[in-house]
CSV table of C-alpha atoms in Angstrom, one decimal:
chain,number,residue,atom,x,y,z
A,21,UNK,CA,22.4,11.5,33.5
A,22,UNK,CA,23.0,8.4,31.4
A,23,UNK,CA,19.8,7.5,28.8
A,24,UNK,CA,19.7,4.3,27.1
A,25,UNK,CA,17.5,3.2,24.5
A,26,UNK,CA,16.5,-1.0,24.5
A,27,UNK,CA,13.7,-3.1,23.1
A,28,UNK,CA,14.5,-2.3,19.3
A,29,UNK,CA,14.2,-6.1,17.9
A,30,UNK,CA,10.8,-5.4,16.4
A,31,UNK,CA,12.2,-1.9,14.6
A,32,UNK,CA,13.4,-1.6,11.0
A,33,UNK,CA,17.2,-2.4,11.1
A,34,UNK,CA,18.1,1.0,10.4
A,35,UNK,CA,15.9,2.7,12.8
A,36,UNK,CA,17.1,0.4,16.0
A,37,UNK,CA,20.9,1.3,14.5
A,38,UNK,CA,20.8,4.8,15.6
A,39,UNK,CA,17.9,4.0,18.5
A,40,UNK,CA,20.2,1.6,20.2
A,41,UNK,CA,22.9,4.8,21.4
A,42,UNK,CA,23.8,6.5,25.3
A,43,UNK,CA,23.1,9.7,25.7
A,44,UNK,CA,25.0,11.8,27.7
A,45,UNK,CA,24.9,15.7,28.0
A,46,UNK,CA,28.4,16.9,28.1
A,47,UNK,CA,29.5,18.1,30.9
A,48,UNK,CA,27.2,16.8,33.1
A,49,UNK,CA,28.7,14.7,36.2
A,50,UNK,CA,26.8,11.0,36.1
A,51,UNK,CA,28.5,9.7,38.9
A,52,UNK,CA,25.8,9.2,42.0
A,53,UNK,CA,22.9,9.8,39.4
A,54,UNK,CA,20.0,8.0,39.1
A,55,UNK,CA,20.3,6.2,35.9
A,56,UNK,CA,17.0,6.3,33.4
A,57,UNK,CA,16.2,3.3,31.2
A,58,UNK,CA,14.3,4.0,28.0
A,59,UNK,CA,12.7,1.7,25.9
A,60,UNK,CA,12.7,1.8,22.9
A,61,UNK,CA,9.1,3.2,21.1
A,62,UNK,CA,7.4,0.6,19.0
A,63,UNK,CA,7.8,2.9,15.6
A,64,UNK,CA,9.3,6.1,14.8
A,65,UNK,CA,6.8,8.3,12.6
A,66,UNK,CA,8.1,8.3,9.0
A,67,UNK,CA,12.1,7.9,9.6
A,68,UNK,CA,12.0,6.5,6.0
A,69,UNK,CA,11.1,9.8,4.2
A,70,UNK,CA,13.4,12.6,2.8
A,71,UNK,CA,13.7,14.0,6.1
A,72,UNK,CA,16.2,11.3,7.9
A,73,UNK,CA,18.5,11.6,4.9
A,74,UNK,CA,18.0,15.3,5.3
A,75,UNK,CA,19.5,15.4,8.5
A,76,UNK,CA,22.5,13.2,8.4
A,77,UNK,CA,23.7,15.7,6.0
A,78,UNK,CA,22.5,18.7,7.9
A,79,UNK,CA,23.8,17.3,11.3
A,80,UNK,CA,27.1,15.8,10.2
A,81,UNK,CA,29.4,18.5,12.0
A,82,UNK,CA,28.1,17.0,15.4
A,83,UNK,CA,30.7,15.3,17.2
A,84,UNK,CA,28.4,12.4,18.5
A,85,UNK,CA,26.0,9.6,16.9
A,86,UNK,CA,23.0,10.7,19.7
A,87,UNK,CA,23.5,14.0,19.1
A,88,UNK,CA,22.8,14.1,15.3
A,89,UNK,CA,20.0,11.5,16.1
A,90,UNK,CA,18.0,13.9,18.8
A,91,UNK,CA,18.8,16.5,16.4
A,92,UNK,CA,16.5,14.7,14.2
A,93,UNK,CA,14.1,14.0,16.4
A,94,UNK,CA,13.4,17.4,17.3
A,95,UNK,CA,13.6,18.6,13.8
A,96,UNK,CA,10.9,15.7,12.8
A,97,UNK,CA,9.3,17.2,16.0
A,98,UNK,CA,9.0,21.0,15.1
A,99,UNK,CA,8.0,19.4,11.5
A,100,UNK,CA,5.1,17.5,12.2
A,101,UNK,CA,3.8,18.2,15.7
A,102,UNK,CA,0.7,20.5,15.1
A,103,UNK,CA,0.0,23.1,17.9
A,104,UNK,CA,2.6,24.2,20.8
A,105,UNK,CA,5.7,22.1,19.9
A,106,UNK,CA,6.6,21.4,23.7
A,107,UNK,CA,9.2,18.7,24.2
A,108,UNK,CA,6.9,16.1,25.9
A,109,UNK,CA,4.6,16.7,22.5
A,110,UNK,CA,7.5,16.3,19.9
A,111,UNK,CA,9.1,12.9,22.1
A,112,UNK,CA,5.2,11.3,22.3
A,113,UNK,CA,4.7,12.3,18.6
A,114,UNK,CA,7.8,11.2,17.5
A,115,UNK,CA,9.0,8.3,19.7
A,116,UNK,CA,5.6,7.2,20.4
A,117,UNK,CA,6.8,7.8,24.3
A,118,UNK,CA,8.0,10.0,26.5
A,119,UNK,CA,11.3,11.5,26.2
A,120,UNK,CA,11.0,14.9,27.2
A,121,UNK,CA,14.3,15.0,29.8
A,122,UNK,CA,16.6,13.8,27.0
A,123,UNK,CA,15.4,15.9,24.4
A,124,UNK,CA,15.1,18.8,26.8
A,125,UNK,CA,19.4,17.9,27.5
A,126,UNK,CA,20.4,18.0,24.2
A,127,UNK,CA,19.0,21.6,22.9
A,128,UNK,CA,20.1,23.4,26.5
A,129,UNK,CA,23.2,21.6,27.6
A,130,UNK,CA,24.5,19.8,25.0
A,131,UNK,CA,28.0,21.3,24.0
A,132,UNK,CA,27.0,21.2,19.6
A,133,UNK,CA,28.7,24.3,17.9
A,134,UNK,CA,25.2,25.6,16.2
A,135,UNK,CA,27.9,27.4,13.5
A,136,UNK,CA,28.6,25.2,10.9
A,137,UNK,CA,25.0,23.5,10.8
A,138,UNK,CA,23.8,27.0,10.1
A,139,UNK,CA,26.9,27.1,7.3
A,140,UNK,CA,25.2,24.1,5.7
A,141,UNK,CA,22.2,24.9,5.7
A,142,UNK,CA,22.7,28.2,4.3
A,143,UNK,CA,25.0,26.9,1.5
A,144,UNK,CA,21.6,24.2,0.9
A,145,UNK,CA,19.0,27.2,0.9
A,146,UNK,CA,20.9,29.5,-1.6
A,147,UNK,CA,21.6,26.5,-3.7
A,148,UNK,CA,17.8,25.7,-4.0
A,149,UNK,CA,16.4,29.1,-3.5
A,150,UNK,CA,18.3,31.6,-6.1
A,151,UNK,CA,17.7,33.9,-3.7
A,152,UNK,CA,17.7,37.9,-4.8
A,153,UNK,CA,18.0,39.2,-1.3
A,154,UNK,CA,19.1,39.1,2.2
A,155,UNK,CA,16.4,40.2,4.3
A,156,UNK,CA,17.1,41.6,7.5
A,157,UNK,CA,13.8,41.1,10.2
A,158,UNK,CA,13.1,41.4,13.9
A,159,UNK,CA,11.9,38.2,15.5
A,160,UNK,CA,10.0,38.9,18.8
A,161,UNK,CA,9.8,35.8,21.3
A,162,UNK,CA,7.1,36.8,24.4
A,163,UNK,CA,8.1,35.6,27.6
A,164,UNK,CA,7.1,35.0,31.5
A,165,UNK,CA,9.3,36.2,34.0
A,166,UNK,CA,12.8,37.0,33.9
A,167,UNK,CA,14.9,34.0,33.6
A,168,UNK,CA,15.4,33.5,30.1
A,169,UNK,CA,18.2,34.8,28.6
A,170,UNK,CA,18.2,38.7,26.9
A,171,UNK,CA,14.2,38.8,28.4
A,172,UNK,CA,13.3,42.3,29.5
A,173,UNK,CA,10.6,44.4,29.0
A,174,UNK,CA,11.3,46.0,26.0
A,175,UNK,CA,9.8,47.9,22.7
A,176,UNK,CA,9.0,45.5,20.0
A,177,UNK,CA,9.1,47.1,16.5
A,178,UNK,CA,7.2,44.1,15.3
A,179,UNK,CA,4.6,43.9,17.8
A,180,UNK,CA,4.5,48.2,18.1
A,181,UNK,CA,4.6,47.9,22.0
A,182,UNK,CA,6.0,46.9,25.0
A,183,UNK,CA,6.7,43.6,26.1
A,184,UNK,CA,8.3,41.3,28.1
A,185,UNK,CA,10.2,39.6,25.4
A,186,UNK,CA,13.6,38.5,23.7
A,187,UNK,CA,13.9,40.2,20.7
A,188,UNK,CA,16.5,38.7,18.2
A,189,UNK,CA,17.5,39.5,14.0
A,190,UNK,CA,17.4,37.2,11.8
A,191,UNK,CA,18.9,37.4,8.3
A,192,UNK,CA,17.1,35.5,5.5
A,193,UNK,CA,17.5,34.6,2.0
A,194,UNK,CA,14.3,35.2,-0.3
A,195,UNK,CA,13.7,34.8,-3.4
A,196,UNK,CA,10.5,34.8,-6.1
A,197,UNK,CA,9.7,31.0,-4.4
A,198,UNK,CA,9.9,30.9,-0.8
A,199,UNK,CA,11.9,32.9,2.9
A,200,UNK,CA,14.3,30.7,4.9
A,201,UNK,CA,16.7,31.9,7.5
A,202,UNK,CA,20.1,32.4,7.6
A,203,UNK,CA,22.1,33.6,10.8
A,204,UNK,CA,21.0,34.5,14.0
A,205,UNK,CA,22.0,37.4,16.8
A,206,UNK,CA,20.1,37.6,20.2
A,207,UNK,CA,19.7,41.4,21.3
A,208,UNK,CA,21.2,41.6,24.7
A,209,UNK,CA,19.3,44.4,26.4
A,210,UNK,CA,22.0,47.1,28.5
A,211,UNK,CA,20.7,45.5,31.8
A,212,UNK,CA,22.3,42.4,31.0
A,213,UNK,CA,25.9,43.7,31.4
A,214,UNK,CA,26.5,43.8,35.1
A,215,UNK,CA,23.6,41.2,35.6
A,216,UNK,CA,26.4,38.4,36.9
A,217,UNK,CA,23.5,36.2,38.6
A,218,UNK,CA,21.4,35.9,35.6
A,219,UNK,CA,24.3,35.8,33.4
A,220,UNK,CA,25.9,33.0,35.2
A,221,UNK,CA,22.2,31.3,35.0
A,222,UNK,CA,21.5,31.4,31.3
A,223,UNK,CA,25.4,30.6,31.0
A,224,UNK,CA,25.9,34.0,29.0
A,225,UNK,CA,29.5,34.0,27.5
A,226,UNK,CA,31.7,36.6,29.0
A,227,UNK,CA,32.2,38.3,25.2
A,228,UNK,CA,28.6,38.7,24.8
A,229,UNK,CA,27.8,42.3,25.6
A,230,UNK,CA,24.7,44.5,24.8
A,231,UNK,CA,25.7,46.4,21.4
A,232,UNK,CA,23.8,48.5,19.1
A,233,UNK,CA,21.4,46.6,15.9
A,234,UNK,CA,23.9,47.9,14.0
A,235,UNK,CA,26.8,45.9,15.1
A,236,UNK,CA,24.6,43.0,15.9
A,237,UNK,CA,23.5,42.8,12.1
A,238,UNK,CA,27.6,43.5,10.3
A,239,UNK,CA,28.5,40.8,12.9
A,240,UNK,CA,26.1,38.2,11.4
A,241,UNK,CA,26.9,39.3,7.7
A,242,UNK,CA,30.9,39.2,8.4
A,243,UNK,CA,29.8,35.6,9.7
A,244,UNK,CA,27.8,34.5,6.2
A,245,UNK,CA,30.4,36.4,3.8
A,246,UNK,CA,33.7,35.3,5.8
A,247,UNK,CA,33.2,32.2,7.4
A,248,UNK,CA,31.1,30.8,5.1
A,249,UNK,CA,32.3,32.5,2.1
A,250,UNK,CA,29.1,33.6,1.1
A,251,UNK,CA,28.2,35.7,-2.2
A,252,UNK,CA,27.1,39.1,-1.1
A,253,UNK,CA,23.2,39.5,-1.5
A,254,UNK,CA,21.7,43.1,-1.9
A,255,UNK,CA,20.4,44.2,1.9
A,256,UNK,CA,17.0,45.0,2.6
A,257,UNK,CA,15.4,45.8,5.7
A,258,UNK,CA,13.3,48.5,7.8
A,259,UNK,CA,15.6,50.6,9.0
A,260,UNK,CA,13.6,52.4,11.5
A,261,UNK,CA,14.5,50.3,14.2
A,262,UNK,CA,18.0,51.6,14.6
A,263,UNK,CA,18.6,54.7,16.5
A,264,UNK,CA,21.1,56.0,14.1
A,265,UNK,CA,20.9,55.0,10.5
A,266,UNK,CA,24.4,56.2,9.2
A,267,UNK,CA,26.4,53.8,10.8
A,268,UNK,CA,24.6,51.1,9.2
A,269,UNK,CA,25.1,52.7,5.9
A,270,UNK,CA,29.1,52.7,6.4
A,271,UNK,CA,29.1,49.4,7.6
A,272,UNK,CA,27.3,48.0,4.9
A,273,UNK,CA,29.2,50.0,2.5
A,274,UNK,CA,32.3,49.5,4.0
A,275,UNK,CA,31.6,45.9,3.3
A,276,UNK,CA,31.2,46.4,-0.4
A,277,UNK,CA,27.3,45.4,-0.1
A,278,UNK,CA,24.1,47.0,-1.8
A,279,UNK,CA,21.5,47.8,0.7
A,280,UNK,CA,17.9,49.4,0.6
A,281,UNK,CA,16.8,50.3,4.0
A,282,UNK,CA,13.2,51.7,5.0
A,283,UNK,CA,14.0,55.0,6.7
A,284,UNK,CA,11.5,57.5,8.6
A,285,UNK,CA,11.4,60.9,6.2
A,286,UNK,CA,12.7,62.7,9.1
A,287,UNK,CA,15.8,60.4,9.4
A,288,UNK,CA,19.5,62.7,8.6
A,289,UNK,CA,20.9,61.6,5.4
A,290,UNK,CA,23.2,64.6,3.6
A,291,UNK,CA,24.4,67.8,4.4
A,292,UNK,CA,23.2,70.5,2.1
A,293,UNK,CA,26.1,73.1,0.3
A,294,UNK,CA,25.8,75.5,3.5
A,295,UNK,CA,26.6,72.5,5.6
A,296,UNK,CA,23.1,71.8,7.0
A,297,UNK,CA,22.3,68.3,7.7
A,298,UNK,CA,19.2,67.4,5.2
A,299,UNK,CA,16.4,64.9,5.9
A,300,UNK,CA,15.4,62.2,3.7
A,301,UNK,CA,11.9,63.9,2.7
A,302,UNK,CA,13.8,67.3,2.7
A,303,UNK,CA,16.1,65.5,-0.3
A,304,UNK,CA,12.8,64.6,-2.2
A,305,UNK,CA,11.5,68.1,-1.7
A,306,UNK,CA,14.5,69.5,-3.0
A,307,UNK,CA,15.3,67.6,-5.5
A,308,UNK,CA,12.5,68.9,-7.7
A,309,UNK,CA,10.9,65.6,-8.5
A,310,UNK,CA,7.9,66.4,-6.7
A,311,UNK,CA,5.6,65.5,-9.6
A,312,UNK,CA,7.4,61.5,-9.4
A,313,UNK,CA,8.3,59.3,-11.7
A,314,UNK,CA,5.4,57.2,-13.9
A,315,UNK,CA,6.3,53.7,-14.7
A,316,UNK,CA,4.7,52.0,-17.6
A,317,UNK,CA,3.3,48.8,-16.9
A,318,UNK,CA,3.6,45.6,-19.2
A,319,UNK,CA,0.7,46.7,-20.8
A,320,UNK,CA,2.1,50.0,-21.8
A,321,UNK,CA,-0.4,51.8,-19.9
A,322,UNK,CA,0.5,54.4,-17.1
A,323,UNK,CA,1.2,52.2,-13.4
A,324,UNK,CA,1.0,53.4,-10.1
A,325,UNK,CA,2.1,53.9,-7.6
A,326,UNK,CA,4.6,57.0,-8.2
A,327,UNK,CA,8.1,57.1,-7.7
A,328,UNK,CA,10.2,59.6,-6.4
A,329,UNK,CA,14.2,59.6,-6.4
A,330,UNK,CA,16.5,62.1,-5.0
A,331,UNK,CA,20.5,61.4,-5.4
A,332,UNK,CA,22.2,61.9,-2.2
A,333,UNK,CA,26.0,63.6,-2.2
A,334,UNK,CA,29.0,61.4,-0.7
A,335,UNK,CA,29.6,61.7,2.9
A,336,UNK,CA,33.2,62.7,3.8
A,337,UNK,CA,33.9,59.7,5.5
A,338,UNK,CA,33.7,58.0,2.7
A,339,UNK,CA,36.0,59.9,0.2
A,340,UNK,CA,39.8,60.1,-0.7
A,341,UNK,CA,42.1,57.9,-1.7
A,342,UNK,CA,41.5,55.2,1.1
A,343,UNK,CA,37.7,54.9,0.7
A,344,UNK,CA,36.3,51.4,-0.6
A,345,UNK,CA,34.0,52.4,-4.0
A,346,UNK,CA,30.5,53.5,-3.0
A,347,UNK,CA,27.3,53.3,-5.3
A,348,UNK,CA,25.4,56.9,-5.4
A,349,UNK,CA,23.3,56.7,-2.7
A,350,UNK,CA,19.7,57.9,-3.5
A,351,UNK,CA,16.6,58.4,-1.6
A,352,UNK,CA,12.9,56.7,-2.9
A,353,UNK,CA,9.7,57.7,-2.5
A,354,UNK,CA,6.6,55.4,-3.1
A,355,UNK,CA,3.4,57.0,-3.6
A,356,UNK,CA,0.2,55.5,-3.5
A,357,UNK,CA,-2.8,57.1,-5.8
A,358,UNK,CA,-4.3,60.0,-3.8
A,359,UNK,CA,-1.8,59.7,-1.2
A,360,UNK,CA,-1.3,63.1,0.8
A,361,UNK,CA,2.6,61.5,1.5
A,362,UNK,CA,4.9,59.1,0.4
A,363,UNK,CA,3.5,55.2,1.2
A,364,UNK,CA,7.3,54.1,2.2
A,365,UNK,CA,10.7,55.6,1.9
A,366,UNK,CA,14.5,54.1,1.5
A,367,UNK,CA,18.0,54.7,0.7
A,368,UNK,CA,19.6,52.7,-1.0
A,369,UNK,CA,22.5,52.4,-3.6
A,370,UNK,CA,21.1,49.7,-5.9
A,371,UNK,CA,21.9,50.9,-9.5
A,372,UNK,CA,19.0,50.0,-11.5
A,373,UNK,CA,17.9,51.5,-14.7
A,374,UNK,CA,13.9,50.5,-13.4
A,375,UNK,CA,13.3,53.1,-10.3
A,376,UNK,CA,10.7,49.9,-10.2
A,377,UNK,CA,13.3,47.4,-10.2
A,378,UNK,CA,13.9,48.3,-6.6
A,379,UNK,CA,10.5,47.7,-4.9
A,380,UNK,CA,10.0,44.5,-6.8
A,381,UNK,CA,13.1,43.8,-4.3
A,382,UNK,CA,11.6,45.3,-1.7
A,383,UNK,CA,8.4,42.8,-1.9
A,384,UNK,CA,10.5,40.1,-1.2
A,385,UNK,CA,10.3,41.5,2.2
A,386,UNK,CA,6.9,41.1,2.5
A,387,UNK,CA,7.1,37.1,1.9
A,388,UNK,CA,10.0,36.8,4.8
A,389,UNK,CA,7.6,38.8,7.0
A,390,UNK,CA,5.3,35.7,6.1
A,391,UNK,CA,7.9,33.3,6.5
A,392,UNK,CA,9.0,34.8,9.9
A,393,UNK,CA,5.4,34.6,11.5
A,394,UNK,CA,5.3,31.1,10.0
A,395,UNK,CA,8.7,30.3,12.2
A,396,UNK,CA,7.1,31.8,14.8
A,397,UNK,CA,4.4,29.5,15.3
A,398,UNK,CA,3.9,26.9,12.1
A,399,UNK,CA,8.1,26.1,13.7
A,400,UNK,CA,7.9,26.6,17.1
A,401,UNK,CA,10.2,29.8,17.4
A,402,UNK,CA,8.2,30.8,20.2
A,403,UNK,CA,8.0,27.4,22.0
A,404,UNK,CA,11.3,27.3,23.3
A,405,UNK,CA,10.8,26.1,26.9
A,406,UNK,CA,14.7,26.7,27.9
A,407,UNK,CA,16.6,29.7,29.3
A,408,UNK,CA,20.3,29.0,28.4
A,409,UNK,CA,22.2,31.1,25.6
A,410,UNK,CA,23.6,28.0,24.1
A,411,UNK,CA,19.8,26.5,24.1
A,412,UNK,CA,18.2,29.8,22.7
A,413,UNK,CA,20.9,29.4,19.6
A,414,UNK,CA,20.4,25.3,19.2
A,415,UNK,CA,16.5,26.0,19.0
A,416,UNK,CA,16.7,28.7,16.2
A,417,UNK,CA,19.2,26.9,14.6
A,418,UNK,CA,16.6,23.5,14.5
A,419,UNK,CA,13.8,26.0,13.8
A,420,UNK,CA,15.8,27.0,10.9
A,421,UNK,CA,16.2,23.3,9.8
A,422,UNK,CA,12.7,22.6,9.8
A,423,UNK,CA,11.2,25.4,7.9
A,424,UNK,CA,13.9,25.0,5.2
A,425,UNK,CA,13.1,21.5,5.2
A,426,UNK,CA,9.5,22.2,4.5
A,427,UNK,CA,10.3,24.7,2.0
A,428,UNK,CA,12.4,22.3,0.0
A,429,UNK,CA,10.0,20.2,0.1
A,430,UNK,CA,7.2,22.4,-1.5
A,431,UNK,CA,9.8,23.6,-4.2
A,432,UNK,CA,10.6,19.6,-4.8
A,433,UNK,CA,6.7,19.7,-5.8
């Protein structure tokens, strides 16, 4: 379907220069279809602000001029429209008209490689942000039916129920100012595997399989630290999500990175001297630091909470002469005043001389928890209205933009 745009005398020069361009979506046979004239909208809402500078650069790995100009548009879209950010409300807010089919084109069919504009944008974050951390969260999208792509009814750690839902992890960098997101991975439930109708509907890539959190999560991080030559952040996240915890640990360590992971107390982590497999609230027991740790505040008076810390022996996968360096890996306890049990536990292997040190890291998960919900509805996460793998990535990926956007813009003052 070929879309041209006409009537852009009365525009700003500028603004009719990237108005006045076909679009086609690539791939897409035109011949014997009904051709669609467009006119051009009387104004375009604020393409003179930081924004339109914002994403030439963010946009300039896409091959085409309309491309990188929808792109905008639906950025500016998820940016400004208040509410539901449906297609037909971004193209009426934006263009002044309708443009709902065209906009609709380019996030589900268009052919854009979503990698390097999540590249840039990551390099632009970090370099702004200073971030301390890469948070790991669950993003859960509810959905009707069973159409979309990875949708099943599933347990949602982040909702605490079952749903009918994609669920997806998103890596973000935080820091002591503000949550944006990195990288991306859609959880393919196991059903999907042999599906080959609904595969072949959503246009599901042959390679993409189900696989456990696990892998899903050292896929994305080999991604940032590889491909886009990223400097390793410290890991945080809530572990309890993943069936088995160890193989995250390897991975991670494997990888040279510092982690702290929320764990269940009853979650495996050491083997005691006669060989029995120890459980993280086991290790605190037996550690003899049942009394905790008191840290001083500033003001030199005793703080709570309490912590606890129990060092954890090395695993015999990861000894002799082959083995990459691993930190100590220890197991935290947090305890709130008059608290029967520990408020939280982790492992991690973050040397720090402050046992506190560690949970002031481990608040910056509370602020991408904020930021997440705020992608989820302030950005229009949730909104997609598509079904297509390809369309699912292009809309996080313009989510992304969008709430980095508005971040930078708050740190800008």
């Amino acid at each position: 379907m070929l879309i041209l745009i006409a009537s852009s005398a009365a525009l700003h020069p500028r603004v009719a220069a990237w108005l006045s361009f076909a679009f086609e979506p690539p791939g897409l046979p035109t011949r014997g279809m009904t051709m669609l004239r467009m006119d051009a909208p009387s104004t375009v809402h604020g393409r003179d602000d930081g924004l339109a500078g914002y994403c030439d650069s963010l946009f300039a790995s896409l091959p085409r001029l309309d491309q990188r100009r929808w792109a905008e548009v639906y950025v500016r879209g998820l940016a400004s429209v208040p509410g539901r950010k449906s297609v037909r409300r971004m193209s009426e807010h934006v263009l002044g008209r309708r443009a709902d089919q065209a906009l609709q084109q380019f996030v589900n069919q268009s052919s854009w490689d979503w990698a390097p504009v999540r590249r840039q944008l990551a390099d632009r974050v970090t370099a702004a942000l200073g971030p301390q951390a890469w948070i790991v969260e669950e993003a859960t999208v509810p959905k009707h039916g069973s159409n979309s792509v990875a949708v099943e009814r599933q347990f949602s750690h982040s909702a605490g129920r079952v749903i009918n839902c994609q669920l997806a992890l998103v890596v973000m960098a935080s820091g002591t100012e503000g949550c944006a997101p990195l990288n991306w991975r859609l959880l393919l439930p196991p059903s999907w595997d042999g599906d080959t109708k609904r595969r072949a509907r959503v246009r599901l890539p042959e390679h993409e399989k189900h696989r456990s959190r696990s892998q899903y999560l050292l896929d994305a991080l080999d991604e940032m630290m590889i491909d886009w030559k990223m400097r390793p952040m410290p890991v945080v996240m809530d572990a309890r999500q993943h069936a088995l915890v160890e193989p995250l640990i390897r991975g991670l360590e494997a990888r040279g990175l510092r982690y702290a992971l929320r764990a269940d107390p009853r979650t495996p982590v050491a083997k005691s001297s006669s060989d029995l497999m120890l459980t993280a609230g086991e290790c605190l027991v037996r550690s003899g630091a049942s009394g905790g740790l008191t840290i001083p505040g500033q003001d030199g008076r005793v703080s709570r909470p309490r912590y606890v810390a129990a060092l954890l022996p090395h695993s015999p996968a990861s000894s002799g002469p082959s083995a990459v360096r691993r930190r100590t890996r220890k197991v935290v306890a947090e305890w709130t005043p008059d608290a029967r049990g520990p408020e939280s536990v982790w492992i991690t292997n973050l040397e720090t001389a402050r046992p506190s040190a560690l949970f002031d890291l481990i608040a910056l998960r509370r602020k991408a928890g904020q930021a997440l919900e705020q992608l989820s509805e302030d950005s229009g996460l949730r909104h997609f209205e598509g079904r297509s793998f390809q369309g699912w990535h292009h809309h996080a990926t313009l989510v992304s933009a969008a709430h980095a956007y508005g971040l930078l813009q708050r740190m800008a003052g």
